[in-house]
């Protein structure tokens, strides 16, 4: 991938009194958000999330931030502030705490409940400090103040970090719904007060910086749900994220209004909604929620199912319903609502699910044909409000691919931030705030760390490159057995192909060419297995390319007996 | 994939006087459109296009319709009507003509020019019959009438097919822009006349049947282009489809207005625009277009480049510019316009290109942040006009995934077509029009035919399944050399892995397990290589699964010497 900061080396020592900000994830991608603040030799981490793999990372389960640059300094970490409970902000915490379990976690009530449930699965009991909006906490040398922000999960916080180097504000994920269901708005009065005080550096969510205008209020979804419920003849199945409490709240309220019972399907949905209800974030009318097993006793028109799988995940309930591989059998007249975003890269999978559901006769309502989703991230109009209220001296866009970071920086510049004070960094690019000026000072290691099955970091870029070639072109393996004393071929050449689209029999034609290559080798006194392998690779590669215009991976092996 | 017509067998013989319609592509996917009409033992084909592969078809270049069901009947084909010149309507013609080169092609002037240029590359000179809107031609027993329709390429036609079985209308791809650049509107007066006469079956484009409302006029893009041109400081690079003559026309006109020269980049862009200009579909002001080589002599602010690559195709000019792998080096201040759709499945690739371009400082304008694209397919509002004007007795939605076909059928039903006369078929599902009633009568073979490199059809579903496993999990090959007389292992076990994320050294731990398996085999007098291979496969598979929770492909080979 091209890179505009290729010349950067490791950063120099941080000048005394300076604050260093190192993004280890989330700058260059949507996900694995993690920012490290350093002051006076101490570290504060904000968020520690995972990134979900795309098609260029085949077979990978999760992608983590690279902890290399702080691995030897975990004793200097005073805490991890978690801005909210989404996976891309908390999902990598277990992997970091595995290395040092006693780093304190700081977050709101719901955020901590979600990370604690996750850590319990990893058998880790963290040291947690619950905070709420308006609260100030000194965490090492970092004076933190927590600010309410509105997002697509309740109880999200922004954080202001004061050190002698200045006042830095990190928004976390946020938007500015002025009429949120829980009436907990993004606290612009506090942002204004901090702006009056003087914000030296503002790190703001870039996800929707390219999107014109303003995000529609979450509550505008209820009238759409009502329309769908009014028309629905049989069951209603709603797929959403398992953390979107306010979306599920609206589904439950609408179900209640229309006299339907609600069953939650799927482990994460049941667990998260249980936590949200226990903590008072989700309000469930008595008797509304029933067990999925009791659905057989209810007429179809009295049923709402709430499940995950809105991104087309093949193992989730919704995909299995689309494939008739689930106890819930979709029939003509069922209604399915995908009350969720469509994350780029998931389109094909999601459309496959929609096609499967409509084949069985379901009426599928999704963001392409009805307003059943609003984003959780501020659009450009909202970001302009933020910049004008905060009037920061420096900005550093966070949470986004390069195009989002760039669009966010452009918005800051439009409000009067000088272009040279709008610092577009990337993962690993170190920004130092010294004497009120934020500048890039170097680069640390911040590559992708792949989780695949039980292993963390064993799958490398080289393995993925091999996988991509294997997946596109298949493999041809060839081997021969050579007498170690005479150098004579005593077994093979034996050719096998997988995924190449070439019949094993067709390779009959290449055997003479391999034998010829081996004979040439013998006459030139070449006997090293490594060299013989190279010659076989070339002979087969040329034949496949000439005959089929393809380039499968070729795995030549010579065994001496 | 689930299937609502699993019970269908081969269709019975077509009743005398009936018309048979067999879609061989385009019903269940967006692409490879091909419909076969049969009357009185003769065949008429409408369109013969390709489908572009998605991530589940790794390494595949193109997907063709399956010609199996007509392969023995090519002598009975009276012609191939090509509705317009897009690849998904003409791209498979060379592969069909390769089997029988003298099947006549019927189409408009531009359509024939494009297919002839393509066939010339395959060294085929077709028998062509040029037709124009309003014209009637008897093609075998099929009385064809051609109707002007508006689409995202000029000179598109719908076709009405009259046989004693009734009047059938196939729209091809169309929309109803009321103010198209070339003033050639979809000819609703003719559709109305045919409706008066009585349309027995209407096959209509489903692509945008889920989209509410109406498509914006193509000409509304000019004011957006003007805004972008007015702001642009340096070069402007426009990426679009190489067939979108009217989009390129607007770019050229705007360039002319702003005193810029235009250079066309890329073989298909140069070829198609040459054809369009020669035939009078593209109007190029004198001196506007310059050779790309002469750009060095022009100041940046006088330059517009028009290229392909708007879908993120890795080898296209635009991707290579994003990667600094092209003679055109993107610099701060350049403007890139993606004046094109974003085909589902291409999002990741397109966003990667946008990120690459913005990294080098380009300002990227795309459909996500400006109105630089309108669709070429009728939205639901336009389809309602079509159905109300035509009032067909039966409908059969074409061109779409199941969800689109279903949405299109629902629109027809809303206008009064009885539900049982809205036939949702799929590729290979045979529909017979007998006595004015269209009904599904059976199913013929209509699977995907994969083109990979030089081969057509060699890559099977099984090869693709292997590729998917190889691509997700990698491969572990293991082999041993066995003395054929004693059954003793004389070489190996030798283990090699690719793309597994497991070090070759780590396999040291599994060697004893393989040896153990082989020893057990020997003590049980198992000596068949096939059985030994199975045992080795199981030993390695279990070890990898237990140790790493992964399932690579395992390729065990036993060679006897």
PDB file of N, CA, C and O in Angstrom, chain A residues 2 54 56 58-59 210 347-348 351-352 355 358-360 366 401-403 426 452 454-455 467 471-472 479 496 499 548-550 557 559, chain B residues 2 54 56 58-59 210 332 347-348 351-352 355 358-360 366 401-403 426 452 454-455 467 471-472 479 496 499 548-550 557 559:
ATOM      1  N   UNK A   2       0.491   2.197  -0.782  1.00  0.00           N
ATOM      2  CA  UNK A   2       1.241   3.454  -0.838  1.00  0.00           C
ATOM      3  C   UNK A   2       1.221   4.112   0.539  1.00  0.00           C
ATOM      4  O   UNK A   2       0.366   3.828   1.360  1.00  0.00           O
ATOM      5  N   UNK A  54     -11.400  -8.567   6.278  1.00  0.00           N
ATOM      6  CA  UNK A  54     -12.072  -8.481   4.984  1.00  0.00           C
ATOM      7  C   UNK A  54     -11.550  -9.589   4.085  1.00  0.00           C
ATOM      8  O   UNK A  54     -10.795 -10.448   4.529  1.00  0.00           O
ATOM      9  N   UNK A  56      -9.364  -9.683   1.883  1.00  0.00           N
ATOM     10  CA  UNK A  56      -7.921  -9.819   1.687  1.00  0.00           C
ATOM     11  C   UNK A  56      -7.237 -10.485   2.875  1.00  0.00           C
ATOM     12  O   UNK A  56      -6.033 -10.664   2.880  1.00  0.00           O
ATOM     13  N   UNK A  58      -8.097 -13.679   4.269  1.00  0.00           N
ATOM     14  CA  UNK A  58      -8.901 -14.892   4.306  1.00  0.00           C
ATOM     15  C   UNK A  58      -8.557 -15.776   5.500  1.00  0.00           C
ATOM     16  O   UNK A  58      -7.388 -15.940   5.846  1.00  0.00           O
ATOM     17  N   UNK A  59      -9.594 -16.319   6.104  1.00  0.00           N
ATOM     18  CA  UNK A  59      -9.401 -17.285   7.179  1.00  0.00           C
ATOM     19  C   UNK A  59      -9.098 -16.675   8.527  1.00  0.00           C
ATOM     20  O   UNK A  59      -9.042 -17.375   9.537  1.00  0.00           O
ATOM     21  N   UNK A 210     -17.310  12.204   5.533  1.00  0.00           N
ATOM     22  CA  UNK A 210     -17.605  12.406   4.108  1.00  0.00           C
ATOM     23  C   UNK A 210     -19.099  12.582   3.856  1.00  0.00           C
ATOM     24  O   UNK A 210     -19.486  12.919   2.735  1.00  0.00           O
ATOM     25  N   UNK A 347     -21.621  -6.514   1.670  1.00  0.00           N
ATOM     26  CA  UNK A 347     -22.785  -6.416   0.786  1.00  0.00           C
ATOM     27  C   UNK A 347     -23.179  -7.770   0.190  1.00  0.00           C
ATOM     28  O   UNK A 347     -24.336  -8.157   0.197  1.00  0.00           O
ATOM     29  N   UNK A 348     -22.181  -8.466  -0.367  1.00  0.00           N
ATOM     30  CA  UNK A 348     -22.497  -9.712  -1.053  1.00  0.00           C
ATOM     31  C   UNK A 348     -23.155 -10.698  -0.090  1.00  0.00           C
ATOM     32  O   UNK A 348     -24.152 -11.340  -0.423  1.00  0.00           O
ATOM     33  N   UNK A 351     -26.747  -9.482   0.792  1.00  0.00           N
ATOM     34  CA  UNK A 351     -27.707  -9.670  -0.305  1.00  0.00           C
ATOM     35  C   UNK A 351     -28.008 -11.156  -0.501  1.00  0.00           C
ATOM     36  O   UNK A 351     -29.112 -11.524  -0.874  1.00  0.00           O
ATOM     37  N   UNK A 352     -27.016 -12.004  -0.236  1.00  0.00           N
ATOM     38  CA  UNK A 352     -27.276 -13.436  -0.347  1.00  0.00           C
ATOM     39  C   UNK A 352     -28.349 -13.856   0.681  1.00  0.00           C
ATOM     40  O   UNK A 352     -29.250 -14.627   0.366  1.00  0.00           O
ATOM     41  N   UNK A 355     -31.717 -12.541  -0.547  1.00  0.00           N
ATOM     42  CA  UNK A 355     -32.232 -13.389  -1.625  1.00  0.00           C
ATOM     43  C   UNK A 355     -32.790 -14.693  -1.077  1.00  0.00           C
ATOM     44  O   UNK A 355     -33.846 -15.156  -1.502  1.00  0.00           O
ATOM     45  N   UNK A 358     -36.157 -13.972   0.681  1.00  0.00           N
ATOM     46  CA  UNK A 358     -37.263 -13.655  -0.237  1.00  0.00           C
ATOM     47  C   UNK A 358     -37.658 -14.881  -1.069  1.00  0.00           C
ATOM     48  O   UNK A 358     -38.814 -15.026  -1.436  1.00  0.00           O
ATOM     49  N   UNK A 359     -36.713 -15.771  -1.336  1.00  0.00           N
ATOM     50  CA  UNK A 359     -37.060 -17.011  -2.038  1.00  0.00           C
ATOM     51  C   UNK A 359     -38.113 -17.817  -1.296  1.00  0.00           C
ATOM     52  O   UNK A 359     -38.948 -18.473  -1.900  1.00  0.00           O
ATOM     53  N   UNK A 360     -38.006 -17.815   0.032  1.00  0.00           N
ATOM     54  CA  UNK A 360     -38.988 -18.562   0.830  1.00  0.00           C
ATOM     55  C   UNK A 360     -40.258 -17.761   1.034  1.00  0.00           C
ATOM     56  O   UNK A 360     -41.163 -18.204   1.735  1.00  0.00           O
ATOM     57  N   UNK A 366     -35.201  -3.487   4.543  1.00  0.00           N
ATOM     58  CA  UNK A 366     -33.813  -3.167   4.888  1.00  0.00           C
ATOM     59  C   UNK A 366     -33.535  -1.725   4.525  1.00  0.00           C
ATOM     60  O   UNK A 366     -34.388  -1.051   3.927  1.00  0.00           O
ATOM     61  N   UNK A 401     -10.753   5.338   7.652  1.00  0.00           N
ATOM     62  CA  UNK A 401      -9.780   5.121   6.608  1.00  0.00           C
ATOM     63  C   UNK A 401      -9.221   6.487   6.212  1.00  0.00           C
ATOM     64  O   UNK A 401      -9.743   7.524   6.622  1.00  0.00           O
ATOM     65  N   UNK A 402      -8.173   6.474   5.376  1.00  0.00           N
ATOM     66  CA  UNK A 402      -7.539   7.742   5.020  1.00  0.00           C
ATOM     67  C   UNK A 402      -8.548   8.748   4.484  1.00  0.00           C
ATOM     68  O   UNK A 402      -8.527   9.923   4.830  1.00  0.00           O
ATOM     69  N   UNK A 403      -9.490   8.266   3.624  1.00  0.00           N
ATOM     70  CA  UNK A 403     -10.448   9.202   3.024  1.00  0.00           C
ATOM     71  C   UNK A 403     -11.310   9.879   4.091  1.00  0.00           C
ATOM     72  O   UNK A 403     -11.670  11.045   3.960  1.00  0.00           O
ATOM     73  N   UNK A 426      -1.492   8.146  10.879  1.00  0.00           N
ATOM     74  CA  UNK A 426      -1.970   6.810  10.583  1.00  0.00           C
ATOM     75  C   UNK A 426      -1.539   5.940  11.741  1.00  0.00           C
ATOM     76  O   UNK A 426      -0.761   6.366  12.598  1.00  0.00           O
ATOM     77  N   UNK A 452      -6.156 -16.288  14.494  1.00  0.00           N
ATOM     78  CA  UNK A 452      -6.718 -17.342  13.646  1.00  0.00           C
ATOM     79  C   UNK A 452      -6.780 -18.585  14.505  1.00  0.00           C
ATOM     80  O   UNK A 452      -5.746 -19.128  14.910  1.00  0.00           O
ATOM     81  N   UNK A 454      -6.639 -20.653  17.547  1.00  0.00           N
ATOM     82  CA  UNK A 454      -6.080 -20.423  18.872  1.00  0.00           C
ATOM     83  C   UNK A 454      -4.856 -19.523  18.855  1.00  0.00           C
ATOM     84  O   UNK A 454      -4.370 -19.137  19.912  1.00  0.00           O
ATOM     85  N   UNK A 455      -4.352 -19.205  17.674  1.00  0.00           N
ATOM     86  CA  UNK A 455      -3.085 -18.500  17.661  1.00  0.00           C
ATOM     87  C   UNK A 455      -3.267 -17.013  17.454  1.00  0.00           C
ATOM     88  O   UNK A 455      -4.181 -16.558  16.776  1.00  0.00           O
ATOM     89  N   UNK A 467      -2.152 -17.622   0.980  1.00  0.00           N
ATOM     90  CA  UNK A 467      -3.579 -17.975   0.934  1.00  0.00           C
ATOM     91  C   UNK A 467      -4.270 -17.344  -0.265  1.00  0.00           C
ATOM     92  O   UNK A 467      -5.125 -17.959  -0.891  1.00  0.00           O
ATOM     93  N   UNK A 471      -5.967 -19.428  -3.044  1.00  0.00           N
ATOM     94  CA  UNK A 471      -7.395 -19.254  -3.221  1.00  0.00           C
ATOM     95  C   UNK A 471      -7.767 -18.829  -4.629  1.00  0.00           C
ATOM     96  O   UNK A 471      -8.839 -19.158  -5.122  1.00  0.00           O
ATOM     97  N   UNK A 472      -6.885 -18.095  -5.286  1.00  0.00           N
ATOM     98  CA  UNK A 472      -7.189 -17.626  -6.640  1.00  0.00           C
ATOM     99  C   UNK A 472      -6.811 -18.662  -7.686  1.00  0.00           C
ATOM    100  O   UNK A 472      -7.477 -18.790  -8.707  1.00  0.00           O
ATOM    101  N   UNK A 479       6.302 -34.307  -6.885  1.00  0.00           N
ATOM    102  CA  UNK A 479       7.516 -34.755  -6.231  1.00  0.00           C
ATOM    103  C   UNK A 479       8.101 -35.984  -6.879  1.00  0.00           C
ATOM    104  O   UNK A 479       7.449 -36.721  -7.609  1.00  0.00           O
ATOM    105  N   UNK A 496       0.099 -33.700  -8.394  1.00  0.00           N
ATOM    106  CA  UNK A 496      -1.274 -33.601  -7.894  1.00  0.00           C
ATOM    107  C   UNK A 496      -1.672 -32.134  -7.876  1.00  0.00           C
ATOM    108  O   UNK A 496      -0.861 -31.289  -7.500  1.00  0.00           O
ATOM    109  N   UNK A 499      -7.697 -27.302  -6.775  1.00  0.00           N
ATOM    110  CA  UNK A 499      -8.215 -25.952  -7.007  1.00  0.00           C
ATOM    111  C   UNK A 499      -7.655 -25.288  -8.246  1.00  0.00           C
ATOM    112  O   UNK A 499      -7.870 -24.110  -8.471  1.00  0.00           O
ATOM    113  N   UNK A 548      -2.560 -22.963 -20.053  1.00  0.00           N
ATOM    114  CA  UNK A 548      -3.822 -22.524 -19.435  1.00  0.00           C
ATOM    115  C   UNK A 548      -3.865 -21.034 -19.092  1.00  0.00           C
ATOM    116  O   UNK A 548      -4.878 -20.556 -18.601  1.00  0.00           O
ATOM    117  N   UNK A 549      -2.742 -20.324 -19.264  1.00  0.00           N
ATOM    118  CA  UNK A 549      -2.661 -18.913 -18.829  1.00  0.00           C
ATOM    119  C   UNK A 549      -3.027 -18.786 -17.349  1.00  0.00           C
ATOM    120  O   UNK A 549      -3.846 -17.959 -16.958  1.00  0.00           O
ATOM    121  N   UNK A 550      -2.462 -19.644 -16.532  1.00  0.00           N
ATOM    122  CA  UNK A 550      -2.714 -19.544 -15.088  1.00  0.00           C
ATOM    123  C   UNK A 550      -1.396 -19.668 -14.328  1.00  0.00           C
ATOM    124  O   UNK A 550      -0.409 -20.127 -14.870  1.00  0.00           O
ATOM    125  N   UNK A 557       8.823 -31.080  -4.532  1.00  0.00           N
ATOM    126  CA  UNK A 557       9.574 -31.715  -3.444  1.00  0.00           C
ATOM    127  C   UNK A 557      10.421 -32.836  -4.021  1.00  0.00           C
ATOM    128  O   UNK A 557       9.938 -33.648  -4.810  1.00  0.00           O
ATOM    129  N   UNK A 559      12.733 -35.949  -2.680  1.00  0.00           N
ATOM    130  CA  UNK A 559      13.150 -36.723  -1.502  1.00  0.00           C
ATOM    131  C   UNK A 559      14.233 -37.686  -1.924  1.00  0.00           C
ATOM    132  O   UNK A 559      14.119 -38.349  -2.957  1.00  0.00           O
TER     133      UNK A 559
ATOM    134  N   UNK B   2     -30.500 -22.452  -1.089  1.00  0.00           N
ATOM    135  CA  UNK B   2     -31.883 -22.918  -1.012  1.00  0.00           C
ATOM    136  C   UNK B   2     -32.567 -22.685  -2.357  1.00  0.00           C
ATOM    137  O   UNK B   2     -32.132 -21.879  -3.163  1.00  0.00           O
ATOM    138  N   UNK B  54     -17.544 -12.935  -8.287  1.00  0.00           N
ATOM    139  CA  UNK B  54     -17.434 -12.316  -6.969  1.00  0.00           C
ATOM    140  C   UNK B  54     -16.427 -13.100  -6.136  1.00  0.00           C
ATOM    141  O   UNK B  54     -15.774 -14.008  -6.634  1.00  0.00           O
ATOM    142  N   UNK B  56     -16.719 -15.353  -4.032  1.00  0.00           N
ATOM    143  CA  UNK B  56     -16.903 -16.797  -3.898  1.00  0.00           C
ATOM    144  C   UNK B  56     -16.442 -17.545  -5.131  1.00  0.00           C
ATOM    145  O   UNK B  56     -16.537 -18.771  -5.181  1.00  0.00           O
ATOM    146  N   UNK B  58     -13.213 -17.340  -6.656  1.00  0.00           N
ATOM    147  CA  UNK B  58     -11.857 -16.809  -6.724  1.00  0.00           C
ATOM    148  C   UNK B  58     -11.131 -17.270  -7.982  1.00  0.00           C
ATOM    149  O   UNK B  58     -11.226 -18.425  -8.382  1.00  0.00           O
ATOM    150  N   UNK B  59     -10.379 -16.349  -8.558  1.00  0.00           N
ATOM    151  CA  UNK B  59      -9.524 -16.681  -9.696  1.00  0.00           C
ATOM    152  C   UNK B  59     -10.256 -16.796 -11.017  1.00  0.00           C
ATOM    153  O   UNK B  59      -9.627 -16.957 -12.055  1.00  0.00           O
ATOM    154  N   UNK B 210     -36.396  -2.601  -6.423  1.00  0.00           N
ATOM    155  CA  UNK B 210     -36.488  -2.327  -4.981  1.00  0.00           C
ATOM    156  C   UNK B 210     -36.326  -0.849  -4.660  1.00  0.00           C
ATOM    157  O   UNK B 210     -36.525  -0.446  -3.512  1.00  0.00           O
ATOM    158  N   UNK B 332      -0.907  16.474  -4.687  1.00  0.00           N
ATOM    159  CA  UNK B 332      -1.792  17.354  -3.920  1.00  0.00           C
ATOM    160  C   UNK B 332      -2.454  18.346  -4.880  1.00  0.00           C
ATOM    161  O   UNK B 332      -1.772  19.008  -5.662  1.00  0.00           O
ATOM    162  N   UNK B 347     -17.077  -2.748  -3.207  1.00  0.00           N
ATOM    163  CA  UNK B 347     -16.883  -1.632  -2.287  1.00  0.00           C
ATOM    164  C   UNK B 347     -15.458  -1.575  -1.738  1.00  0.00           C
ATOM    165  O   UNK B 347     -14.824  -0.526  -1.715  1.00  0.00           O
ATOM    166  N   UNK B 348     -14.980  -2.722  -1.254  1.00  0.00           N
ATOM    167  CA  UNK B 348     -13.673  -2.727  -0.611  1.00  0.00           C
ATOM    168  C   UNK B 348     -12.593  -2.272  -1.580  1.00  0.00           C
ATOM    169  O   UNK B 348     -11.729  -1.457  -1.239  1.00  0.00           O
ATOM    170  N   UNK B 351     -13.012   1.540  -2.297  1.00  0.00           N
ATOM    171  CA  UNK B 351     -12.570   2.384  -1.182  1.00  0.00           C
ATOM    172  C   UNK B 351     -11.056   2.335  -1.031  1.00  0.00           C
ATOM    173  O   UNK B 351     -10.430   3.319  -0.629  1.00  0.00           O
ATOM    174  N   UNK B 352     -10.449   1.200  -1.381  1.00  0.00           N
ATOM    175  CA  UNK B 352      -8.993   1.125  -1.311  1.00  0.00           C
ATOM    176  C   UNK B 352      -8.378   2.110  -2.308  1.00  0.00           C
ATOM    177  O   UNK B 352      -7.414   2.801  -1.998  1.00  0.00           O
ATOM    178  N   UNK B 355      -8.871   5.646  -0.927  1.00  0.00           N
ATOM    179  CA  UNK B 355      -7.898   5.914   0.137  1.00  0.00           C
ATOM    180  C   UNK B 355      -6.518   6.183  -0.442  1.00  0.00           C
ATOM    181  O   UNK B 355      -5.813   7.086   0.002  1.00  0.00           O
ATOM    182  N   UNK B 358      -6.516   9.712  -2.048  1.00  0.00           N
ATOM    183  CA  UNK B 358      -6.545  10.815  -1.073  1.00  0.00           C
ATOM    184  C   UNK B 358      -5.239  10.887  -0.288  1.00  0.00           C
ATOM    185  O   UNK B 358      -4.824  11.962   0.137  1.00  0.00           O
ATOM    186  N   UNK B 359      -4.567   9.756  -0.080  1.00  0.00           N
ATOM    187  CA  UNK B 359      -3.267   9.782   0.573  1.00  0.00           C
ATOM    188  C   UNK B 359      -2.266  10.653  -0.155  1.00  0.00           C
ATOM    189  O   UNK B 359      -1.413  11.298   0.442  1.00  0.00           O
ATOM    190  N   UNK B 360      -2.332  10.617  -1.502  1.00  0.00           N
ATOM    191  CA  UNK B 360      -1.395  11.428  -2.284  1.00  0.00           C
ATOM    192  C   UNK B 360      -1.890  12.851  -2.411  1.00  0.00           C
ATOM    193  O   UNK B 360      -1.267  13.665  -3.090  1.00  0.00           O
ATOM    194  N   UNK B 366     -17.065  11.258  -5.488  1.00  0.00           N
ATOM    195  CA  UNK B 366     -17.694   9.991  -5.871  1.00  0.00           C
ATOM    196  C   UNK B 366     -19.149  10.028  -5.453  1.00  0.00           C
ATOM    197  O   UNK B 366     -19.593  10.981  -4.816  1.00  0.00           O
ATOM    198  N   UNK B 401     -31.272 -10.427  -9.066  1.00  0.00           N
ATOM    199  CA  UNK B 401     -31.247 -11.474  -8.049  1.00  0.00           C
ATOM    200  C   UNK B 401     -32.695 -11.729  -7.627  1.00  0.00           C
ATOM    201  O   UNK B 401     -33.603 -10.985  -7.965  1.00  0.00           O
ATOM    202  N   UNK B 402     -32.883 -12.770  -6.842  1.00  0.00           N
ATOM    203  CA  UNK B 402     -34.236 -13.130  -6.447  1.00  0.00           C
ATOM    204  C   UNK B 402     -34.978 -11.951  -5.829  1.00  0.00           C
ATOM    205  O   UNK B 402     -36.141 -11.688  -6.136  1.00  0.00           O
ATOM    206  N   UNK B 403     -34.278 -11.190  -4.966  1.00  0.00           N
ATOM    207  CA  UNK B 403     -34.951 -10.066  -4.298  1.00  0.00           C
ATOM    208  C   UNK B 403     -35.455  -9.042  -5.308  1.00  0.00           C
ATOM    209  O   UNK B 403     -36.505  -8.427  -5.111  1.00  0.00           O
ATOM    210  N   UNK B 426     -36.211 -18.678 -12.464  1.00  0.00           N
ATOM    211  CA  UNK B 426     -34.783 -18.512 -12.223  1.00  0.00           C
ATOM    212  C   UNK B 426     -34.075 -19.075 -13.433  1.00  0.00           C
ATOM    213  O   UNK B 426     -34.693 -19.709 -14.287  1.00  0.00           O
ATOM    214  N   UNK B 452     -11.496 -19.337 -17.064  1.00  0.00           N
ATOM    215  CA  UNK B 452     -10.315 -19.046 -16.257  1.00  0.00           C
ATOM    216  C   UNK B 452      -9.114 -19.210 -17.177  1.00  0.00           C
ATOM    217  O   UNK B 452      -8.829 -20.307 -17.647  1.00  0.00           O
ATOM    218  N   UNK B 454      -7.273 -19.625 -20.318  1.00  0.00           N
ATOM    219  CA  UNK B 454      -7.690 -20.034 -21.655  1.00  0.00           C
ATOM    220  C   UNK B 454      -8.822 -21.051 -21.631  1.00  0.00           C
ATOM    221  O   UNK B 454      -9.352 -21.408 -22.679  1.00  0.00           O
ATOM    222  N   UNK B 455      -9.193 -21.552 -20.482  1.00  0.00           N
ATOM    223  CA  UNK B 455     -10.140 -22.656 -20.463  1.00  0.00           C
ATOM    224  C   UNK B 455     -11.555 -22.187 -20.162  1.00  0.00           C
ATOM    225  O   UNK B 455     -11.774 -21.234 -19.415  1.00  0.00           O
ATOM    226  N   UNK B 467     -10.512 -24.136  -3.849  1.00  0.00           N
ATOM    227  CA  UNK B 467      -9.854 -22.827  -3.758  1.00  0.00           C
ATOM    228  C   UNK B 467     -10.269 -22.080  -2.499  1.00  0.00           C
ATOM    229  O   UNK B 467      -9.464 -21.410  -1.875  1.00  0.00           O
ATOM    230  N   UNK B 471      -7.727 -21.010   0.214  1.00  0.00           N
ATOM    231  CA  UNK B 471      -7.595 -19.582   0.465  1.00  0.00           C
ATOM    232  C   UNK B 471      -7.864 -19.208   1.908  1.00  0.00           C
ATOM    233  O   UNK B 471      -7.293 -18.263   2.432  1.00  0.00           O
ATOM    234  N   UNK B 472      -8.737 -19.954   2.570  1.00  0.00           N
ATOM    235  CA  UNK B 472      -9.061 -19.641   3.965  1.00  0.00           C
ATOM    236  C   UNK B 472      -8.079 -20.284   4.927  1.00  0.00           C
ATOM    237  O   UNK B 472      -7.777 -19.736   5.982  1.00  0.00           O
ATOM    238  N   UNK B 479       4.334 -36.351   2.589  1.00  0.00           N
ATOM    239  CA  UNK B 479       4.485 -37.588   1.852  1.00  0.00           C
ATOM    240  C   UNK B 479       5.585 -38.465   2.403  1.00  0.00           C
ATOM    241  O   UNK B 479       6.478 -38.013   3.126  1.00  0.00           O
ATOM    242  N   UNK B 496       5.138 -30.241   4.444  1.00  0.00           N
ATOM    243  CA  UNK B 496       5.302 -28.857   4.005  1.00  0.00           C
ATOM    244  C   UNK B 496       3.957 -28.163   4.075  1.00  0.00           C
ATOM    245  O   UNK B 496       2.943 -28.763   3.724  1.00  0.00           O
ATOM    246  N   UNK B 499       0.482 -21.186   3.570  1.00  0.00           N
ATOM    247  CA  UNK B 499      -0.708 -20.417   3.916  1.00  0.00           C
ATOM    248  C   UNK B 499      -1.435 -20.892   5.164  1.00  0.00           C
ATOM    249  O   UNK B 499      -2.522 -20.436   5.473  1.00  0.00           O
ATOM    250  N   UNK B 548      -4.262 -26.027  16.833  1.00  0.00           N
ATOM    251  CA  UNK B 548      -4.460 -24.673  16.314  1.00  0.00           C
ATOM    252  C   UNK B 548      -5.913 -24.313  16.045  1.00  0.00           C
ATOM    253  O   UNK B 548      -6.192 -23.183  15.643  1.00  0.00           O
ATOM    254  N   UNK B 549      -6.844 -25.263  16.224  1.00  0.00           N
ATOM    255  CA  UNK B 549      -8.244 -25.016  15.841  1.00  0.00           C
ATOM    256  C   UNK B 549      -8.358 -24.546  14.395  1.00  0.00           C
ATOM    257  O   UNK B 549      -9.018 -23.539  14.094  1.00  0.00           O
ATOM    258  N   UNK B 550      -7.686 -25.223  13.491  1.00  0.00           N
ATOM    259  CA  UNK B 550      -7.790 -24.863  12.079  1.00  0.00           C
ATOM    260  C   UNK B 550      -7.976 -26.113  11.237  1.00  0.00           C
ATOM    261  O   UNK B 550      -7.738 -27.223  11.706  1.00  0.00           O
ATOM    262  N   UNK B 557       0.541 -37.987   0.313  1.00  0.00           N
ATOM    263  CA  UNK B 557       0.956 -38.777  -0.842  1.00  0.00           C
ATOM    264  C   UNK B 557       1.898 -39.884  -0.386  1.00  0.00           C
ATOM    265  O   UNK B 557       2.827 -39.625   0.386  1.00  0.00           O
ATOM    266  N   UNK B 559       4.359 -42.732  -2.024  1.00  0.00           N
ATOM    267  CA  UNK B 559       4.977 -43.222  -3.257  1.00  0.00           C
ATOM    268  C   UNK B 559       5.705 -44.511  -2.955  1.00  0.00           C
ATOM    269  O   UNK B 559       6.430 -44.591  -1.948  1.00  0.00           O
TER     270      UNK B 559
END
